[in-house]
Amino acid sequence: MWTANDMPDQSGKTALITGANSGIGFETALALYQAGAHVILAGRNRESIENAVDRILSAGGKGRLDSIIFSLSSLREVKNAAEGISTKTGKLDILINNAGVMTPPAGKTEDGFEQQFGINFLAHFVLTAQLLPILRKAPGSRVVTVSSGAHQFAGSVDLDNVRMEKDYDAGREYAISKLADLQFMLGLQQRIEKSGLDILSVGAHPGVTASDLSRHMAKADYDAALEQLGELMPAWQGALPSLYAATAKTVKGGGYYGPDGERELRGYPAPAVMSEPAKDIALINKLWKFAEEATGTLLL
C-alpha cells in the first residue's frame, strides 16, 4: 500500500501542477511541498490559488512555493505562462498536467475548441511543448498526464467534432478528452525514446474521488453516479496515483497508474488498464499531427 509517506525526498526538485487550487491538484501540491520540492501552483483564479498557497503554508513543510495564474482555455495565455515559468525557473523536474473540466454546458475555448478537448488535452499539449526545454535540463524529469477511467467509454477521438461542428454530448466529450490525454501521454513517451531524452511520460487517474470536478453535474445525475460507483475517496487518496507516477522509483515511461481496487475505483496506486484505442499507434499519430497543426506547436 503506497502512500505519500513512501515518496522519496523531493528537495532540490521543482514541480509545476495545473489546477492546484483544489481537489487532487491541491493535495498533490501539498504532498510534494511537504516532501521538500519547490512547487509552482498553477490556476486560472488568483484568489483560489492564493488561498491554496496559504493553506499549504499553514499545513507546514520543508519545500518552497510559487504560483502562476493563467487560463487553460486560452492557448495564448498558456504560451505566455510557459515563457514566464521558463524565464524564472532554470529547470523543471516534474510537470503534472492535472487541471480539467468535466461535463460542462456546451462552450468553446478562446481558440474555438470544445471546452473539454481544448482544456483537458490541447492546452496541456501546448504547455508541455513550451516547457520541454526546461524539462530537458532536469535529468530524469517526468511529465504526468492525469486521465480518467472514463476514457474506456470513448472508442476514438472524432477530430471532425472537436469544435462542435456536429453536436455536443457532455459525457461523451469528457471521455474523448481523457482518451486524448492517454494517447498524448503514450505519444510523448514514444517520441522521447526516439529522441534519447532522459524524461518519462506517465499517466495516472484518481478513481472516484471527491472534488470540484463534478460541479457541472445535475444533482440527479450526481446521485445516480454515487449509487452506481459507491463511496468517493478523499482527495488526498485520489492524488496518490499522480504522486506515485511523479516520484516512485519503479515507474516506467508510458506507464499508467490508478487505484488498485475493484474496477480501479478506489484503493492505492497500482498499474492501471488502458483501452485499446488509447494504445493504437495510428490513432496516436493522427491525434499528434492534428494537435501540432491546430495549435501551431511542434512537440518532438
Coordinates of C-alpha atoms in Angstrom, one line a residue:
M1 CA 0.0 0.0 0.0
W2 CA 1.8 3.1 -1.3
T3 CA 1.1 6.5 0.3
A4 CA 2.7 9.9 0.2
N5 CA 4.9 8.8 3.2
D6 CA 6.7 6.5 0.7
M7 CA 7.7 9.3 -1.6
P8 CA 11.5 9.8 -2.0
D9 CA 12.7 13.2 -0.7
Q10 CA 12.0 15.9 -3.3
S11 CA 14.4 18.5 -2.0
G12 CA 16.1 20.3 -4.9
K13 CA 13.3 19.4 -7.3
T14 CA 10.9 21.8 -9.0
A15 CA 7.3 20.7 -9.8
L16 CA 4.5 22.5 -11.7
I17 CA 0.9 21.4 -11.1
T18 CA -2.0 22.7 -13.1
G19 CA -5.3 23.0 -11.3
A20 CA -3.5 23.1 -8.0
N21 CA -6.1 25.2 -6.2
S22 CA -8.4 22.4 -5.2
G23 CA -9.1 18.6 -5.2
I24 CA -6.3 16.2 -6.2
G25 CA -4.2 19.1 -7.6
F26 CA -4.1 20.8 -4.2
E27 CA -3.3 17.5 -2.4
T28 CA -0.6 16.8 -5.0
A29 CA 1.0 20.2 -4.4
L30 CA 0.8 19.8 -0.7
A31 CA 2.4 16.4 -0.6
L32 CA 5.3 17.5 -2.9
Y33 CA 5.8 20.6 -0.8
Q34 CA 6.0 18.6 2.4
A35 CA 8.5 16.3 0.7
G36 CA 10.8 19.3 0.0
A37 CA 10.0 20.3 -3.5
H38 CA 9.8 23.8 -5.0
V39 CA 6.2 23.7 -6.0
I40 CA 4.6 26.0 -8.6
L41 CA 0.8 26.1 -8.2
A42 CA -1.0 27.0 -11.5
G43 CA -4.6 28.0 -11.8
R44 CA -6.9 30.5 -13.5
N45 CA -8.3 32.2 -10.4
R46 CA -5.8 34.3 -8.4
E47 CA -7.9 34.3 -5.2
S48 CA -8.2 30.5 -5.3
I49 CA -4.5 29.9 -5.9
E50 CA -3.5 32.4 -3.2
N51 CA -5.9 30.6 -0.8
A52 CA -4.3 27.3 -1.7
V53 CA -0.8 28.7 -1.0
D54 CA -1.9 29.9 2.4
R55 CA -3.4 26.5 3.2
I56 CA -0.3 24.7 2.3
L57 CA 1.9 27.1 4.2
S58 CA -0.4 26.7 7.3
A59 CA 0.0 22.9 7.0
G60 CA 3.7 23.2 7.2
G61 CA 6.5 21.6 5.2
K62 CA 10.1 22.0 4.0
G63 CA 9.6 23.0 0.4
R64 CA 9.1 26.3 -1.4
L65 CA 6.0 27.7 -3.1
D66 CA 5.3 29.8 -6.1
S67 CA 2.2 30.4 -8.1
I68 CA 1.3 31.4 -11.6
I69 CA -2.1 32.5 -12.9
F70 CA -3.3 31.6 -16.4
S71 CA -6.3 30.0 -18.1
L72 CA -6.0 26.8 -20.0
S73 CA -8.9 27.9 -22.2
S74 CA -6.5 30.3 -23.9
L75 CA -3.5 28.9 -25.8
R76 CA -2.2 32.5 -25.8
E77 CA -2.2 32.5 -22.0
V78 CA -0.7 29.1 -21.9
K79 CA 2.2 30.1 -24.1
N80 CA 2.8 33.3 -22.2
A81 CA 2.8 31.5 -18.9
A82 CA 5.2 28.8 -20.1
E83 CA 7.6 31.6 -21.2
G84 CA 7.4 33.2 -17.8
I85 CA 8.0 29.9 -16.0
S86 CA 10.9 29.1 -18.2
T87 CA 12.5 32.5 -17.6
K88 CA 12.1 32.3 -13.9
T89 CA 12.9 28.6 -13.4
G90 CA 16.2 27.1 -14.6
K91 CA 14.8 23.5 -14.8
L92 CA 11.6 21.6 -14.2
D93 CA 11.7 18.1 -12.7
I94 CA 8.0 17.4 -12.6
L95 CA 5.1 18.6 -14.7
I96 CA 1.7 17.4 -13.7
N97 CA -1.0 18.0 -16.3
N98 CA -3.8 17.8 -13.8
A99 CA -6.3 20.5 -14.4
G100 CA -9.5 19.7 -16.2
V101 CA -13.2 20.3 -16.7
M102 CA -15.9 17.6 -16.7
T103 CA -19.3 17.7 -18.4
P104 CA -19.8 21.5 -18.5
P105 CA -22.6 23.1 -20.6
A106 CA -21.7 23.4 -24.3
G107 CA -19.0 26.0 -24.8
K108 CA -15.7 26.7 -26.6
T109 CA -12.3 27.9 -25.6
E110 CA -10.8 31.2 -26.7
D111 CA -9.4 29.3 -29.7
G112 CA -12.7 27.7 -30.8
F113 CA -12.3 24.2 -29.4
E114 CA -14.9 22.3 -27.4
Q115 CA -14.0 23.1 -23.8
Q116 CA -13.1 19.7 -22.5
F117 CA -11.0 18.8 -25.5
G118 CA -9.4 22.2 -25.5
I119 CA -8.6 22.4 -21.8
N120 CA -8.1 18.8 -20.8
F121 CA -5.9 17.9 -23.8
L122 CA -4.8 20.6 -26.2
A123 CA -3.8 23.2 -23.6
H124 CA -1.6 20.6 -21.8
F125 CA -0.1 19.5 -25.2
V126 CA 1.0 23.1 -25.7
L127 CA 2.1 23.6 -22.2
T128 CA 4.3 20.5 -22.3
A129 CA 5.8 21.6 -25.6
Q130 CA 6.6 25.0 -24.3
L131 CA 8.2 23.7 -21.1
L132 CA 10.2 20.9 -22.8
P133 CA 13.5 23.0 -22.8
I134 CA 13.5 23.2 -19.0
L135 CA 12.3 19.7 -18.6
R136 CA 15.3 18.6 -20.6
K137 CA 17.6 20.4 -18.2
A138 CA 16.5 18.2 -15.3
P139 CA 17.9 14.6 -15.5
G140 CA 15.1 12.1 -15.1
S141 CA 12.3 14.7 -15.3
R142 CA 8.7 13.5 -15.6
V143 CA 5.6 14.6 -17.3
V144 CA 2.5 13.2 -15.6
T145 CA -0.8 13.5 -17.5
V146 CA -4.0 12.9 -15.5
S147 CA -6.6 10.9 -17.4
S148 CA -9.7 9.1 -16.1
G149 CA -11.3 5.7 -16.1
A150 CA -13.9 7.4 -18.3
H151 CA -11.5 7.1 -21.3
Q152 CA -12.7 3.5 -21.6
F153 CA -16.1 4.8 -22.8
A154 CA -14.5 6.6 -25.8
G155 CA -13.9 4.4 -28.9
S156 CA -12.0 7.2 -30.7
V157 CA -11.4 10.9 -30.9
D158 CA -13.7 12.4 -33.5
L159 CA -11.4 15.1 -34.9
D160 CA -14.2 16.4 -37.1
N161 CA -16.2 17.4 -34.0
V162 CA -13.6 18.9 -31.6
R163 CA -15.0 22.4 -32.5
M164 CA -18.6 21.1 -32.0
E165 CA -19.1 21.0 -35.8
K166 CA -21.7 18.3 -35.4
D167 CA -23.2 18.1 -31.9
Y168 CA -22.4 18.1 -28.2
D169 CA -22.7 15.4 -25.6
A170 CA -21.1 16.4 -22.3
G171 CA -20.3 12.9 -21.1
R172 CA -19.0 11.7 -24.5
E173 CA -16.8 14.7 -24.9
Y174 CA -15.3 14.2 -21.5
A175 CA -14.5 10.6 -22.2
I176 CA -12.9 11.6 -25.6
S177 CA -10.8 14.3 -23.9
K178 CA -9.4 11.7 -21.4
L179 CA -8.7 9.2 -24.2
A180 CA -6.8 12.0 -26.0
D181 CA -4.8 12.6 -22.7
L182 CA -3.7 8.9 -22.7
Q183 CA -2.9 9.0 -26.4
F184 CA -0.8 12.1 -25.8
M185 CA 1.0 10.5 -22.9
L186 CA 2.0 7.5 -24.9
G187 CA 2.8 9.5 -28.0
L188 CA 5.1 11.7 -25.9
Q189 CA 6.9 8.7 -24.5
Q190 CA 7.4 7.2 -27.9
R191 CA 9.0 10.5 -29.1
I192 CA 11.1 10.8 -26.0
E193 CA 12.6 7.4 -26.6
K194 CA 13.3 8.1 -30.3
S195 CA 15.0 11.4 -29.3
G196 CA 17.0 9.7 -26.5
L197 CA 15.8 12.2 -23.8
D198 CA 16.1 11.5 -20.1
I199 CA 12.4 12.2 -19.5
L200 CA 9.5 9.9 -18.5
S201 CA 6.0 10.5 -19.8
V202 CA 3.5 8.8 -17.4
G203 CA -0.3 8.6 -16.9
A204 CA -2.4 8.5 -13.8
H205 CA -6.1 8.5 -12.9
P206 CA -7.7 9.2 -9.4
G207 CA -10.5 6.7 -9.4
V208 CA -13.7 8.0 -7.8
T209 CA -12.6 11.0 -5.7
A210 CA -14.5 13.8 -4.0
S211 CA -13.5 17.1 -5.8
D212 CA -14.9 20.1 -7.6
L213 CA -14.7 18.3 -10.9
S214 CA -18.3 17.2 -10.6
R215 CA -19.7 20.7 -10.1
H216 CA -21.4 20.8 -13.6
M217 CA -23.3 17.6 -13.0
A218 CA -27.0 17.8 -12.3
K219 CA -27.9 16.6 -8.8
A220 CA -30.0 13.7 -10.2
D221 CA -27.0 12.6 -12.3
Y222 CA -24.6 13.0 -9.5
D223 CA -26.8 11.0 -7.1
A224 CA -27.2 8.3 -9.7
A225 CA -23.4 8.1 -10.2
L226 CA -22.9 7.8 -6.5
E227 CA -25.4 4.9 -6.3
Q228 CA -23.6 3.1 -9.1
L229 CA -20.0 3.9 -8.1
G230 CA -20.2 3.9 -4.3
E231 CA -18.4 6.0 -1.8
L232 CA -16.0 8.6 -3.0
M233 CA -12.4 8.6 -1.8
P234 CA -11.0 11.8 -0.1
A235 CA -8.9 14.0 -2.4
W236 CA -5.6 13.1 -0.7
Q237 CA -6.1 9.5 -1.6
G238 CA -7.2 10.3 -5.2
A239 CA -3.9 12.3 -5.5
L240 CA -1.8 9.2 -4.8
P241 CA -1.6 7.8 -8.3
S242 CA -0.3 11.2 -9.6
L243 CA 2.2 11.3 -6.8
Y244 CA 3.3 7.8 -7.5
A245 CA 3.7 8.5 -11.2
A246 CA 5.7 11.6 -10.4
T247 CA 8.1 10.2 -7.8
A248 CA 8.2 6.4 -7.4
K249 CA 11.4 4.8 -8.5
T250 CA 9.7 1.8 -10.1
V251 CA 7.7 3.9 -12.5
K252 CA 8.3 3.2 -16.2
G253 CA 7.8 5.6 -19.1
G254 CA 4.5 5.0 -20.8
G255 CA 3.1 3.6 -17.5
Y256 CA -0.4 4.3 -16.4
Y257 CA -1.4 4.2 -12.7
G258 CA -4.6 4.3 -10.7
P259 CA -6.3 2.8 -7.6
D260 CA -5.8 -1.0 -7.1
G261 CA -9.3 -1.8 -6.0
E262 CA -12.2 -3.3 -8.0
R263 CA -12.8 -1.6 -11.3
E264 CA -10.0 0.8 -10.3
L265 CA -12.5 2.9 -8.4
R266 CA -10.8 3.0 -5.0
G267 CA -7.6 2.0 -3.4
Y268 CA -3.9 2.7 -3.6
P269 CA -1.5 3.2 -6.6
A270 CA -1.0 0.3 -9.0
P271 CA -0.7 -0.3 -12.8
A272 CA -4.0 0.6 -14.5
V273 CA -5.6 -0.6 -17.6
M274 CA -5.7 1.4 -20.9
S275 CA -8.2 0.8 -23.6
E276 CA -7.1 -0.5 -27.0
P277 CA -7.8 2.8 -28.7
A278 CA -5.5 4.6 -26.2
K279 CA -2.6 2.4 -27.3
D280 CA -3.3 2.4 -31.0
I281 CA -0.2 3.9 -32.7
A282 CA -2.1 5.0 -35.8
L283 CA -4.6 6.9 -33.7
I284 CA -1.9 8.4 -31.5
N285 CA 0.0 9.7 -34.6
K286 CA -3.2 11.1 -36.1
L287 CA -4.1 13.0 -32.9
W288 CA -0.5 14.2 -32.6
K289 CA -0.4 15.6 -36.1
F290 CA -3.8 17.3 -35.6
A291 CA -2.6 18.9 -32.3
E292 CA 0.6 20.3 -33.8
E293 CA -1.3 21.8 -36.8
A294 CA -4.3 23.1 -34.8
T295 CA -2.1 24.8 -32.2
G296 CA 0.9 25.8 -34.4
T297 CA 3.1 24.0 -31.8
L298 CA 5.7 21.4 -32.6
L299 CA 6.4 18.8 -29.9
L300 CA 9.3 16.5 -30.6

